[in-house]
Amino acid sequence: MNGLTFDIAHLLAGSLVLISFMMLYQDRLFALINVFALHAVVLALSVAWQAYIQDAHHLYITAAIALVFKAIVIPVGLHRIIQRLGIHRDIETAVGIGPTMLAGIGLVTLSMVLMLRVTPEADPLAREDLAFALSIILLGLLVMVTRRNAVSQVVGFMSLENGLVLAATGAKGMPLVVEISVAFSILIAFIVIGVFLFRIRERFDSVDIGALDDYRGERR
C-alpha cells in the first residue's frame, strides 16, 4: 500500500470524526440532520475507497446503500417528519455545548489510546480505522446522551451505526448478506421511530423526552 492510498483512507476516516464533532455542536434540528447527511456521504466515500484498496467489490454495494439510504432517504424523511410535527426550535441539551465538546475530545483520546494499544500486531490501516470507528461510536452515544429531543437522539443512533460500518469495512469488509440486512434493519428502525415520534407528539404535544419524565412523575 503506497503512502497516498494510506493518507486518503485516513483523511476520510478522520473527516468522519470531525463531522461527528460538528453534530455535537449543532443546536438546531435541520442543521443537525444536514450534518448527518454529510456524515453519510463521507462514510460512503470512505467505504468506496476501502473497496478500492481491498479489491472488495461487494463493499461498493455498502457504499451505495450508505449514500442512498443514509445521505438521501433518511434525512429527507426526517425533514418531512419535523415539518409535519411543526418543530422549528432549538435542540434542548442536557449538558452545555462546551462541556460536551470537551467530553468528546476525551472520548476520542481514549479511543485512540485504547485501540492502538490493544491491536499492535494488526494491519496499520485497519487498527487506525478501528480507532477512528470507536471514536465515532462514542461520539454518537454522546449525542444521544446529551440531547433531550427524540429526533436528535435518532440522529445520534444512526451516526453511531456509521461508526460500526466503518469498523467492519476497515477490518477487511463484511459479508454482503450482513450489509443488506443491516441496511433494511436501519430502514425498518427509521419507520418505527417515525411512528413513535408521531405518537409522542400526539400524546404530549412535544418530542422532548423530558415530557415523558414529567408524565412518569405525575403517574407516581
mmCIF file with all atom_site columns, C-alpha atoms in Angstrom:
data_model
loop_
_atom_site.group_PDB
_atom_site.id
_atom_site.type_symbol
_atom_site.label_atom_id
_atom_site.label_alt_id
_atom_site.label_comp_id
_atom_site.label_asym_id
_atom_site.label_entity_id
_atom_site.label_seq_id
_atom_site.pdbx_PDB_ins_code
_atom_site.Cartn_x
_atom_site.Cartn_y
_atom_site.Cartn_z
_atom_site.occupancy
_atom_site.B_iso_or_equiv
_atom_site.pdbx_formal_charge
_atom_site.auth_seq_id
_atom_site.auth_comp_id
_atom_site.auth_asym_id
_atom_site.auth_atom_id
_atom_site.pdbx_PDB_model_num
ATOM 1   C CA . MET A 1 1   ? 0.000   0.000   0.000  1.00 0.00 ? 1   MET A CA 1
ATOM 2   C CA . ASN A 1 2   ? 1.544   3.315   -1.027 1.00 0.00 ? 2   ASN A CA 1
ATOM 3   C CA . GLY A 1 3   ? 1.577   6.441   1.104  1.00 0.00 ? 3   GLY A CA 1
ATOM 4   C CA . LEU A 1 4   ? -1.108  8.267   -0.878 1.00 0.00 ? 4   LEU A CA 1
ATOM 5   C CA . THR A 1 5   ? -3.592  5.397   -0.520 1.00 0.00 ? 5   THR A CA 1
ATOM 6   C CA . PHE A 1 6   ? -2.948  5.309   3.231  1.00 0.00 ? 6   PHE A CA 1
ATOM 7   C CA . ASP A 1 7   ? -3.296  9.089   3.573  1.00 0.00 ? 7   ASP A CA 1
ATOM 8   C CA . ILE A 1 8   ? -6.602  9.256   1.693  1.00 0.00 ? 8   ILE A CA 1
ATOM 9   C CA . ALA A 1 9   ? -8.074  6.480   3.855  1.00 0.00 ? 9   ALA A CA 1
ATOM 10  C CA . HIS A 1 10  ? -7.011  8.370   6.975  1.00 0.00 ? 10  HIS A CA 1
ATOM 11  C CA . LEU A 1 11  ? -8.335  11.656  5.618  1.00 0.00 ? 11  LEU A CA 1
ATOM 12  C CA . LEU A 1 12  ? -11.789 10.170  5.050  1.00 0.00 ? 12  LEU A CA 1
ATOM 13  C CA . ALA A 1 13  ? -11.922 8.376   8.414  1.00 0.00 ? 13  ALA A CA 1
ATOM 14  C CA . GLY A 1 14  ? -10.644 11.468  10.221 1.00 0.00 ? 14  GLY A CA 1
ATOM 15  C CA . SER A 1 15  ? -13.233 13.593  8.425  1.00 0.00 ? 15  SER A CA 1
ATOM 16  C CA . LEU A 1 16  ? -15.961 11.361  9.864  1.00 0.00 ? 16  LEU A CA 1
ATOM 17  C CA . VAL A 1 17  ? -14.684 12.085  13.381 1.00 0.00 ? 17  VAL A CA 1
ATOM 18  C CA . LEU A 1 18  ? -14.598 15.822  12.630 1.00 0.00 ? 18  LEU A CA 1
ATOM 19  C CA . ILE A 1 19  ? -18.172 15.752  11.309 1.00 0.00 ? 19  ILE A CA 1
ATOM 20  C CA . SER A 1 20  ? -19.238 13.872  14.440 1.00 0.00 ? 20  SER A CA 1
ATOM 21  C CA . PHE A 1 21  ? -17.959 16.863  16.424 1.00 0.00 ? 21  PHE A CA 1
ATOM 22  C CA . MET A 1 22  ? -19.969 19.115  14.109 1.00 0.00 ? 22  MET A CA 1
ATOM 23  C CA . MET A 1 23  ? -23.079 17.141  15.076 1.00 0.00 ? 23  MET A CA 1
ATOM 24  C CA . LEU A 1 24  ? -22.253 17.632  18.751 1.00 0.00 ? 24  LEU A CA 1
ATOM 25  C CA . TYR A 1 25  ? -22.045 21.383  18.169 1.00 0.00 ? 25  TYR A CA 1
ATOM 26  C CA . GLN A 1 26  ? -25.373 21.793  16.351 1.00 0.00 ? 26  GLN A CA 1
ATOM 27  C CA . ASP A 1 27  ? -28.272 23.284  18.274 1.00 0.00 ? 27  ASP A CA 1
ATOM 28  C CA . ARG A 1 28  ? -30.944 23.248  15.558 1.00 0.00 ? 28  ARG A CA 1
ATOM 29  C CA . LEU A 1 29  ? -32.666 20.167  14.174 1.00 0.00 ? 29  LEU A CA 1
ATOM 30  C CA . PHE A 1 30  ? -32.447 20.975  10.469 1.00 0.00 ? 30  PHE A CA 1
ATOM 31  C CA . ALA A 1 31  ? -28.739 21.779  10.755 1.00 0.00 ? 31  ALA A CA 1
ATOM 32  C CA . LEU A 1 32  ? -28.139 18.546  12.688 1.00 0.00 ? 32  LEU A CA 1
ATOM 33  C CA . ILE A 1 33  ? -29.880 16.458  10.015 1.00 0.00 ? 33  ILE A CA 1
ATOM 34  C CA . ASN A 1 34  ? -27.933 18.186  7.234  1.00 0.00 ? 34  ASN A CA 1
ATOM 35  C CA . VAL A 1 35  ? -24.651 17.471  9.023  1.00 0.00 ? 35  VAL A CA 1
ATOM 36  C CA . PHE A 1 36  ? -25.701 13.836  9.423  1.00 0.00 ? 36  PHE A CA 1
ATOM 37  C CA . ALA A 1 37  ? -26.333 13.663  5.662  1.00 0.00 ? 37  ALA A CA 1
ATOM 38  C CA . LEU A 1 38  ? -22.773 14.964  5.130  1.00 0.00 ? 38  LEU A CA 1
ATOM 39  C CA . HIS A 1 39  ? -21.551 12.307  7.578  1.00 0.00 ? 39  HIS A CA 1
ATOM 40  C CA . ALA A 1 40  ? -23.242 9.634   5.460  1.00 0.00 ? 40  ALA A CA 1
ATOM 41  C CA . VAL A 1 41  ? -21.732 10.994  2.228  1.00 0.00 ? 41  VAL A CA 1
ATOM 42  C CA . VAL A 1 42  ? -18.219 10.877  3.691  1.00 0.00 ? 42  VAL A CA 1
ATOM 43  C CA . LEU A 1 43  ? -18.921 7.362   5.032  1.00 0.00 ? 43  LEU A CA 1
ATOM 44  C CA . ALA A 1 44  ? -19.926 6.256   1.516  1.00 0.00 ? 44  ALA A CA 1
ATOM 45  C CA . LEU A 1 45  ? -16.689 7.725   0.123  1.00 0.00 ? 45  LEU A CA 1
ATOM 46  C CA . SER A 1 46  ? -14.648 6.010   2.840  1.00 0.00 ? 46  SER A CA 1
ATOM 47  C CA . VAL A 1 47  ? -16.277 2.623   2.222  1.00 0.00 ? 47  VAL A CA 1
ATOM 48  C CA . ALA A 1 48  ? -15.814 3.011   -1.553 1.00 0.00 ? 48  ALA A CA 1
ATOM 49  C CA . TRP A 1 49  ? -12.138 3.803   -1.004 1.00 0.00 ? 49  TRP A CA 1
ATOM 50  C CA . GLN A 1 50  ? -11.774 0.715   1.185  1.00 0.00 ? 50  GLN A CA 1
ATOM 51  C CA . ALA A 1 51  ? -13.414 -1.310  -1.586 1.00 0.00 ? 51  ALA A CA 1
ATOM 52  C CA . TYR A 1 52  ? -10.760 0.001   -3.995 1.00 0.00 ? 52  TYR A CA 1
ATOM 53  C CA . ILE A 1 53  ? -7.881  -0.676  -1.575 1.00 0.00 ? 53  ILE A CA 1
ATOM 54  C CA . GLN A 1 54  ? -9.032  -4.188  -0.670 1.00 0.00 ? 54  GLN A CA 1
ATOM 55  C CA . ASP A 1 55  ? -10.293 -5.032  -4.171 1.00 0.00 ? 55  ASP A CA 1
ATOM 56  C CA . ALA A 1 56  ? -13.559 -5.992  -2.442 1.00 0.00 ? 56  ALA A CA 1
ATOM 57  C CA . HIS A 1 57  ? -16.283 -5.221  -4.951 1.00 0.00 ? 57  HIS A CA 1
ATOM 58  C CA . HIS A 1 58  ? -19.138 -6.037  -2.562 1.00 0.00 ? 58  HIS A CA 1
ATOM 59  C CA . LEU A 1 59  ? -18.116 -3.013  -0.479 1.00 0.00 ? 59  LEU A CA 1
ATOM 60  C CA . TYR A 1 60  ? -19.234 -0.786  -3.348 1.00 0.00 ? 60  TYR A CA 1
ATOM 61  C CA . ILE A 1 61  ? -22.749 -2.023  -2.564 1.00 0.00 ? 61  ILE A CA 1
ATOM 62  C CA . THR A 1 62  ? -22.254 -0.980  1.056  1.00 0.00 ? 62  THR A CA 1
ATOM 63  C CA . ALA A 1 63  ? -21.141 2.462   -0.123 1.00 0.00 ? 63  ALA A CA 1
ATOM 64  C CA . ALA A 1 64  ? -24.186 2.764   -2.388 1.00 0.00 ? 64  ALA A CA 1
ATOM 65  C CA . ILE A 1 65  ? -26.522 1.731   0.448  1.00 0.00 ? 65  ILE A CA 1
ATOM 66  C CA . ALA A 1 66  ? -24.987 4.345   2.753  1.00 0.00 ? 66  ALA A CA 1
ATOM 67  C CA . LEU A 1 67  ? -25.280 7.028   0.083  1.00 0.00 ? 67  LEU A CA 1
ATOM 68  C CA . VAL A 1 68  ? -28.889 6.282   -0.917 1.00 0.00 ? 68  VAL A CA 1
ATOM 69  C CA . PHE A 1 69  ? -30.439 5.495   2.445  1.00 0.00 ? 69  PHE A CA 1
ATOM 70  C CA . LYS A 1 70  ? -28.397 7.498   4.943  1.00 0.00 ? 70  LYS A CA 1
ATOM 71  C CA . ALA A 1 71  ? -27.463 10.529  2.865  1.00 0.00 ? 71  ALA A CA 1
ATOM 72  C CA . ILE A 1 72  ? -30.767 10.940  0.995  1.00 0.00 ? 72  ILE A CA 1
ATOM 73  C CA . VAL A 1 73  ? -33.756 8.825   2.094  1.00 0.00 ? 73  VAL A CA 1
ATOM 74  C CA . ILE A 1 74  ? -33.440 9.127   5.883  1.00 0.00 ? 74  ILE A CA 1
ATOM 75  C CA . PRO A 1 75  ? -32.512 12.858  6.017  1.00 0.00 ? 75  PRO A CA 1
ATOM 76  C CA . VAL A 1 76  ? -35.372 13.733  3.660  1.00 0.00 ? 76  VAL A CA 1
ATOM 77  C CA . GLY A 1 77  ? -37.727 11.607  5.770  1.00 0.00 ? 77  GLY A CA 1
ATOM 78  C CA . LEU A 1 78  ? -36.589 13.319  8.990  1.00 0.00 ? 78  LEU A CA 1
ATOM 79  C CA . HIS A 1 79  ? -37.051 16.749  7.419  1.00 0.00 ? 79  HIS A CA 1
ATOM 80  C CA . ARG A 1 80  ? -40.628 15.829  6.499  1.00 0.00 ? 80  ARG A CA 1
ATOM 81  C CA . ILE A 1 81  ? -41.323 14.416  9.965  1.00 0.00 ? 81  ILE A CA 1
ATOM 82  C CA . ILE A 1 82  ? -40.100 17.657  11.561 1.00 0.00 ? 82  ILE A CA 1
ATOM 83  C CA . GLN A 1 83  ? -42.259 19.729  9.238  1.00 0.00 ? 83  GLN A CA 1
ATOM 84  C CA . ARG A 1 84  ? -45.315 17.539  9.907  1.00 0.00 ? 84  ARG A CA 1
ATOM 85  C CA . LEU A 1 85  ? -44.750 17.808  13.656 1.00 0.00 ? 85  LEU A CA 1
ATOM 86  C CA . GLY A 1 86  ? -44.230 21.564  13.423 1.00 0.00 ? 86  GLY A CA 1
ATOM 87  C CA . ILE A 1 87  ? -40.846 21.510  15.163 1.00 0.00 ? 87  ILE A CA 1
ATOM 88  C CA . HIS A 1 88  ? -38.773 24.583  14.300 1.00 0.00 ? 88  HIS A CA 1
ATOM 89  C CA . ARG A 1 89  ? -36.981 25.280  17.538 1.00 0.00 ? 89  ARG A CA 1
ATOM 90  C CA . ASP A 1 90  ? -33.576 24.791  19.062 1.00 0.00 ? 90  ASP A CA 1
ATOM 91  C CA . ILE A 1 91  ? -32.462 21.418  20.375 1.00 0.00 ? 91  ILE A CA 1
ATOM 92  C CA . GLU A 1 92  ? -32.612 21.242  24.157 1.00 0.00 ? 92  GLU A CA 1
ATOM 93  C CA . THR A 1 93  ? -29.424 19.804  25.640 1.00 0.00 ? 93  THR A CA 1
ATOM 94  C CA . ALA A 1 94  ? -28.874 18.084  28.960 1.00 0.00 ? 94  ALA A CA 1
ATOM 95  C CA . VAL A 1 95  ? -25.294 19.432  29.075 1.00 0.00 ? 95  VAL A CA 1
ATOM 96  C CA . GLY A 1 96  ? -23.863 22.658  27.656 1.00 0.00 ? 96  GLY A CA 1
ATOM 97  C CA . ILE A 1 97  ? -22.029 22.689  24.323 1.00 0.00 ? 97  ILE A CA 1
ATOM 98  C CA . GLY A 1 98  ? -18.647 23.482  25.919 1.00 0.00 ? 98  GLY A CA 1
ATOM 99  C CA . PRO A 1 99  ? -18.582 20.549  28.363 1.00 0.00 ? 99  PRO A CA 1
ATOM 100 C CA . THR A 1 100 ? -19.998 18.292  25.654 1.00 0.00 ? 100 THR A CA 1
ATOM 101 C CA . MET A 1 101 ? -17.183 19.159  23.248 1.00 0.00 ? 101 MET A CA 1
ATOM 102 C CA . LEU A 1 102 ? -14.590 18.604  25.980 1.00 0.00 ? 102 LEU A CA 1
ATOM 103 C CA . ALA A 1 103 ? -16.142 15.229  26.767 1.00 0.00 ? 103 ALA A CA 1
ATOM 104 C CA . GLY A 1 104 ? -15.987 14.386  23.047 1.00 0.00 ? 104 GLY A CA 1
ATOM 105 C CA . ILE A 1 105 ? -12.283 15.218  22.913 1.00 0.00 ? 105 ILE A CA 1
ATOM 106 C CA . GLY A 1 106 ? -11.722 12.976  25.922 1.00 0.00 ? 106 GLY A CA 1
ATOM 107 C CA . LEU A 1 107 ? -13.626 10.100  24.290 1.00 0.00 ? 107 LEU A CA 1
ATOM 108 C CA . VAL A 1 108 ? -11.630 10.416  21.058 1.00 0.00 ? 108 VAL A CA 1
ATOM 109 C CA . THR A 1 109 ? -8.357  10.415  23.027 1.00 0.00 ? 109 THR A CA 1
ATOM 110 C CA . LEU A 1 110 ? -9.489  7.327   24.941 1.00 0.00 ? 110 LEU A CA 1
ATOM 111 C CA . SER A 1 111 ? -10.438 5.577   21.694 1.00 0.00 ? 111 SER A CA 1
ATOM 112 C CA . MET A 1 112 ? -7.070  6.261   20.075 1.00 0.00 ? 112 MET A CA 1
ATOM 113 C CA . VAL A 1 113 ? -5.048  5.161   23.087 1.00 0.00 ? 113 VAL A CA 1
ATOM 114 C CA . LEU A 1 114 ? -7.148  2.051   23.684 1.00 0.00 ? 114 LEU A CA 1
ATOM 115 C CA . MET A 1 115 ? -7.318  0.747   20.118 1.00 0.00 ? 115 MET A CA 1
ATOM 116 C CA . LEU A 1 116 ? -3.681  1.444   19.234 1.00 0.00 ? 116 LEU A CA 1
ATOM 117 C CA . ARG A 1 117 ? -2.522  -0.373  22.368 1.00 0.00 ? 117 ARG A CA 1
ATOM 118 C CA . VAL A 1 118 ? -4.719  -3.462  22.079 1.00 0.00 ? 118 VAL A CA 1
ATOM 119 C CA . THR A 1 119 ? -4.050  -4.037  18.346 1.00 0.00 ? 119 THR A CA 1
ATOM 120 C CA . PRO A 1 120 ? -0.258  -3.671  18.000 1.00 0.00 ? 120 PRO A CA 1
ATOM 121 C CA . GLU A 1 121 ? 0.050   -6.606  15.578 1.00 0.00 ? 121 GLU A CA 1
ATOM 122 C CA . ALA A 1 122 ? -2.836  -5.637  13.290 1.00 0.00 ? 122 ALA A CA 1
ATOM 123 C CA . ASP A 1 123 ? -2.518  -4.036  9.873  1.00 0.00 ? 123 ASP A CA 1
ATOM 124 C CA . PRO A 1 124 ? -1.657  -0.316  10.397 1.00 0.00 ? 124 PRO A CA 1
ATOM 125 C CA . LEU A 1 125 ? -4.564  0.929   8.292  1.00 0.00 ? 125 LEU A CA 1
ATOM 126 C CA . ALA A 1 126 ? -7.058  -1.446  9.941  1.00 0.00 ? 126 ALA A CA 1
ATOM 127 C CA . ARG A 1 127 ? -6.019  -0.618  13.510 1.00 0.00 ? 127 ARG A CA 1
ATOM 128 C CA . GLU A 1 128 ? -6.188  3.130   12.942 1.00 0.00 ? 128 GLU A CA 1
ATOM 129 C CA . ASP A 1 129 ? -9.534  2.829   11.151 1.00 0.00 ? 129 ASP A CA 1
ATOM 130 C CA . LEU A 1 130 ? -10.800 0.883   14.162 1.00 0.00 ? 130 LEU A CA 1
ATOM 131 C CA . ALA A 1 131 ? -9.615  3.706   16.434 1.00 0.00 ? 131 ALA A CA 1
ATOM 132 C CA . PHE A 1 132 ? -11.477 6.256   14.304 1.00 0.00 ? 132 PHE A CA 1
ATOM 133 C CA . ALA A 1 133 ? -14.552 3.995   14.235 1.00 0.00 ? 133 ALA A CA 1
ATOM 134 C CA . LEU A 1 134 ? -14.610 3.655   18.029 1.00 0.00 ? 134 LEU A CA 1
ATOM 135 C CA . SER A 1 135 ? -14.356 7.443   18.296 1.00 0.00 ? 135 SER A CA 1
ATOM 136 C CA . ILE A 1 136 ? -17.387 7.844   16.012 1.00 0.00 ? 136 ILE A CA 1
ATOM 137 C CA . ILE A 1 137 ? -19.365 5.265   18.014 1.00 0.00 ? 137 ILE A CA 1
ATOM 138 C CA . LEU A 1 138 ? -18.640 7.000   21.325 1.00 0.00 ? 138 LEU A CA 1
ATOM 139 C CA . LEU A 1 139 ? -19.413 10.441  19.879 1.00 0.00 ? 139 LEU A CA 1
ATOM 140 C CA . GLY A 1 140 ? -22.727 9.076   18.583 1.00 0.00 ? 140 GLY A CA 1
ATOM 141 C CA . LEU A 1 141 ? -23.528 7.823   22.081 1.00 0.00 ? 141 LEU A CA 1
ATOM 142 C CA . LEU A 1 142 ? -22.599 11.250  23.436 1.00 0.00 ? 142 LEU A CA 1
ATOM 143 C CA . VAL A 1 143 ? -25.063 12.902  21.043 1.00 0.00 ? 143 VAL A CA 1
ATOM 144 C CA . MET A 1 144 ? -27.788 10.564  22.321 1.00 0.00 ? 144 MET A CA 1
ATOM 145 C CA . VAL A 1 145 ? -26.968 11.194  25.983 1.00 0.00 ? 145 VAL A CA 1
ATOM 146 C CA . THR A 1 146 ? -26.664 14.986  25.817 1.00 0.00 ? 146 THR A CA 1
ATOM 147 C CA . ARG A 1 147 ? -29.746 15.729  23.648 1.00 0.00 ? 147 ARG A CA 1
ATOM 148 C CA . ARG A 1 148 ? -33.241 15.803  25.101 1.00 0.00 ? 148 ARG A CA 1
ATOM 149 C CA . ASN A 1 149 ? -35.013 15.858  21.733 1.00 0.00 ? 149 ASN A CA 1
ATOM 150 C CA . ALA A 1 150 ? -36.104 12.460  20.384 1.00 0.00 ? 150 ALA A CA 1
ATOM 151 C CA . VAL A 1 151 ? -35.251 13.357  16.772 1.00 0.00 ? 151 VAL A CA 1
ATOM 152 C CA . SER A 1 152 ? -31.685 14.343  17.677 1.00 0.00 ? 152 SER A CA 1
ATOM 153 C CA . GLN A 1 153 ? -31.310 11.062  19.581 1.00 0.00 ? 153 GLN A CA 1
ATOM 154 C CA . VAL A 1 154 ? -32.346 9.189   16.431 1.00 0.00 ? 154 VAL A CA 1
ATOM 155 C CA . VAL A 1 155 ? -29.604 11.034  14.527 1.00 0.00 ? 155 VAL A CA 1
ATOM 156 C CA . GLY A 1 156 ? -27.091 10.121  17.236 1.00 0.00 ? 156 GLY A CA 1
ATOM 157 C CA . PHE A 1 157 ? -28.072 6.463   16.964 1.00 0.00 ? 157 PHE A CA 1
ATOM 158 C CA . MET A 1 158 ? -27.610 6.462   13.183 1.00 0.00 ? 158 MET A CA 1
ATOM 159 C CA . SER A 1 159 ? -24.234 8.211   13.405 1.00 0.00 ? 159 SER A CA 1
ATOM 160 C CA . LEU A 1 160 ? -23.194 5.531   15.893 1.00 0.00 ? 160 LEU A CA 1
ATOM 161 C CA . GLU A 1 161 ? -24.141 2.889   13.328 1.00 0.00 ? 161 GLU A CA 1
ATOM 162 C CA . ASN A 1 162 ? -21.947 4.698   10.779 1.00 0.00 ? 162 ASN A CA 1
ATOM 163 C CA . GLY A 1 163 ? -19.015 4.010   13.096 1.00 0.00 ? 163 GLY A CA 1
ATOM 164 C CA . LEU A 1 164 ? -19.887 0.316   13.145 1.00 0.00 ? 164 LEU A CA 1
ATOM 165 C CA . VAL A 1 165 ? -19.914 0.255   9.324  1.00 0.00 ? 165 VAL A CA 1
ATOM 166 C CA . LEU A 1 166 ? -16.508 1.971   9.217  1.00 0.00 ? 166 LEU A CA 1
ATOM 167 C CA . ALA A 1 167 ? -15.113 -0.581  11.695 1.00 0.00 ? 167 ALA A CA 1
ATOM 168 C CA . ALA A 1 168 ? -16.457 -3.510  9.676  1.00 0.00 ? 168 ALA A CA 1
ATOM 169 C CA . THR A 1 169 ? -15.102 -2.238  6.357  1.00 0.00 ? 169 THR A CA 1
ATOM 170 C CA . GLY A 1 170 ? -11.746 -1.265  7.837  1.00 0.00 ? 170 GLY A CA 1
ATOM 171 C CA . ALA A 1 171 ? -11.377 -4.778  9.244  1.00 0.00 ? 171 ALA A CA 1
ATOM 172 C CA . LYS A 1 172 ? -11.327 -6.251  5.717  1.00 0.00 ? 172 LYS A CA 1
ATOM 173 C CA . GLY A 1 173 ? -15.023 -5.962  4.966  1.00 0.00 ? 173 GLY A CA 1
ATOM 174 C CA . MET A 1 174 ? -18.113 -7.896  5.963  1.00 0.00 ? 174 MET A CA 1
ATOM 175 C CA . PRO A 1 175 ? -20.347 -10.414 4.154  1.00 0.00 ? 175 PRO A CA 1
ATOM 176 C CA . LEU A 1 176 ? -22.775 -8.921  1.641  1.00 0.00 ? 176 LEU A CA 1
ATOM 177 C CA . VAL A 1 177 ? -25.774 -10.555 3.317  1.00 0.00 ? 177 VAL A CA 1
ATOM 178 C CA . VAL A 1 178 ? -24.864 -8.744  6.556  1.00 0.00 ? 178 VAL A CA 1
ATOM 179 C CA . GLU A 1 179 ? -24.624 -5.405  4.744  1.00 0.00 ? 179 GLU A CA 1
ATOM 180 C CA . ILE A 1 180 ? -28.058 -5.812  3.163  1.00 0.00 ? 180 ILE A CA 1
ATOM 181 C CA . SER A 1 181 ? -29.666 -6.988  6.401  1.00 0.00 ? 181 SER A CA 1
ATOM 182 C CA . VAL A 1 182 ? -28.172 -4.035  8.298  1.00 0.00 ? 182 VAL A CA 1
ATOM 183 C CA . ALA A 1 183 ? -29.494 -1.613  5.658  1.00 0.00 ? 183 ALA A CA 1
ATOM 184 C CA . PHE A 1 184 ? -33.029 -2.992  5.887  1.00 0.00 ? 184 PHE A CA 1
ATOM 185 C CA . SER A 1 185 ? -32.841 -3.087  9.688  1.00 0.00 ? 185 SER A CA 1
ATOM 186 C CA . ILE A 1 186 ? -31.924 0.600   9.738  1.00 0.00 ? 186 ILE A CA 1
ATOM 187 C CA . LEU A 1 187 ? -34.752 1.416   7.323  1.00 0.00 ? 187 LEU A CA 1
ATOM 188 C CA . ILE A 1 188 ? -37.291 -0.518  9.414  1.00 0.00 ? 188 ILE A CA 1
ATOM 189 C CA . ALA A 1 189 ? -35.990 1.127   12.591 1.00 0.00 ? 189 ALA A CA 1
ATOM 190 C CA . PHE A 1 190 ? -36.368 4.531   10.919 1.00 0.00 ? 190 PHE A CA 1
ATOM 191 C CA . ILE A 1 191 ? -40.009 3.787   10.035 1.00 0.00 ? 191 ILE A CA 1
ATOM 192 C CA . VAL A 1 192 ? -40.762 2.568   13.570 1.00 0.00 ? 192 VAL A CA 1
ATOM 193 C CA . ILE A 1 193 ? -39.061 5.613   15.088 1.00 0.00 ? 193 ILE A CA 1
ATOM 194 C CA . GLY A 1 194 ? -41.076 7.898   12.781 1.00 0.00 ? 194 GLY A CA 1
ATOM 195 C CA . VAL A 1 195 ? -44.332 6.343   14.022 1.00 0.00 ? 195 VAL A CA 1
ATOM 196 C CA . PHE A 1 196 ? -43.077 6.593   17.596 1.00 0.00 ? 196 PHE A CA 1
ATOM 197 C CA . LEU A 1 197 ? -42.324 10.314  17.166 1.00 0.00 ? 197 LEU A CA 1
ATOM 198 C CA . PHE A 1 198 ? -45.812 10.972  15.854 1.00 0.00 ? 198 PHE A CA 1
ATOM 199 C CA . ARG A 1 199 ? -47.303 9.170   18.858 1.00 0.00 ? 199 ARG A CA 1
ATOM 200 C CA . ILE A 1 200 ? -45.164 11.206  21.282 1.00 0.00 ? 200 ILE A CA 1
ATOM 201 C CA . ARG A 1 201 ? -46.262 14.404  19.559 1.00 0.00 ? 201 ARG A CA 1
ATOM 202 C CA . GLU A 1 202 ? -49.937 13.438  19.709 1.00 0.00 ? 202 GLU A CA 1
ATOM 203 C CA . ARG A 1 203 ? -49.799 12.478  23.390 1.00 0.00 ? 203 ARG A CA 1
ATOM 204 C CA . PHE A 1 204 ? -47.504 15.142  24.853 1.00 0.00 ? 204 PHE A CA 1
ATOM 205 C CA . ASP A 1 205 ? -47.555 17.918  22.200 1.00 0.00 ? 205 ASP A CA 1
ATOM 206 C CA . SER A 1 206 ? -43.748 17.722  22.225 1.00 0.00 ? 206 SER A CA 1
ATOM 207 C CA . VAL A 1 207 ? -40.895 15.415  21.232 1.00 0.00 ? 207 VAL A CA 1
ATOM 208 C CA . ASP A 1 208 ? -38.787 16.444  24.211 1.00 0.00 ? 208 ASP A CA 1
ATOM 209 C CA . ILE A 1 209 ? -38.115 13.331  26.262 1.00 0.00 ? 209 ILE A CA 1
ATOM 210 C CA . GLY A 1 210 ? -38.444 15.495  29.355 1.00 0.00 ? 210 GLY A CA 1
ATOM 211 C CA . ALA A 1 211 ? -42.206 15.351  28.769 1.00 0.00 ? 211 ALA A CA 1
ATOM 212 C CA . LEU A 1 212 ? -42.030 11.591  29.250 1.00 0.00 ? 212 LEU A CA 1
ATOM 213 C CA . ASP A 1 213 ? -40.176 12.047  32.542 1.00 0.00 ? 213 ASP A CA 1
ATOM 214 C CA . ASP A 1 214 ? -42.751 14.592  33.750 1.00 0.00 ? 214 ASP A CA 1
ATOM 215 C CA . TYR A 1 215 ? -45.610 12.286  32.784 1.00 0.00 ? 215 TYR A CA 1
ATOM 216 C CA . ARG A 1 216 ? -43.983 9.365   34.581 1.00 0.00 ? 216 ARG A CA 1
ATOM 217 C CA . GLY A 1 217 ? -43.577 11.547  37.675 1.00 0.00 ? 217 GLY A CA 1
ATOM 218 C CA . GLU A 1 218 ? -47.252 12.535  37.571 1.00 0.00 ? 218 GLU A CA 1
ATOM 219 C CA . ARG A 1 219 ? -48.307 8.896   37.361 1.00 0.00 ? 219 ARG A CA 1
ATOM 220 C CA . ARG A 1 220 ? -46.396 8.210   40.558 1.00 0.00 ? 220 ARG A CA 1
#
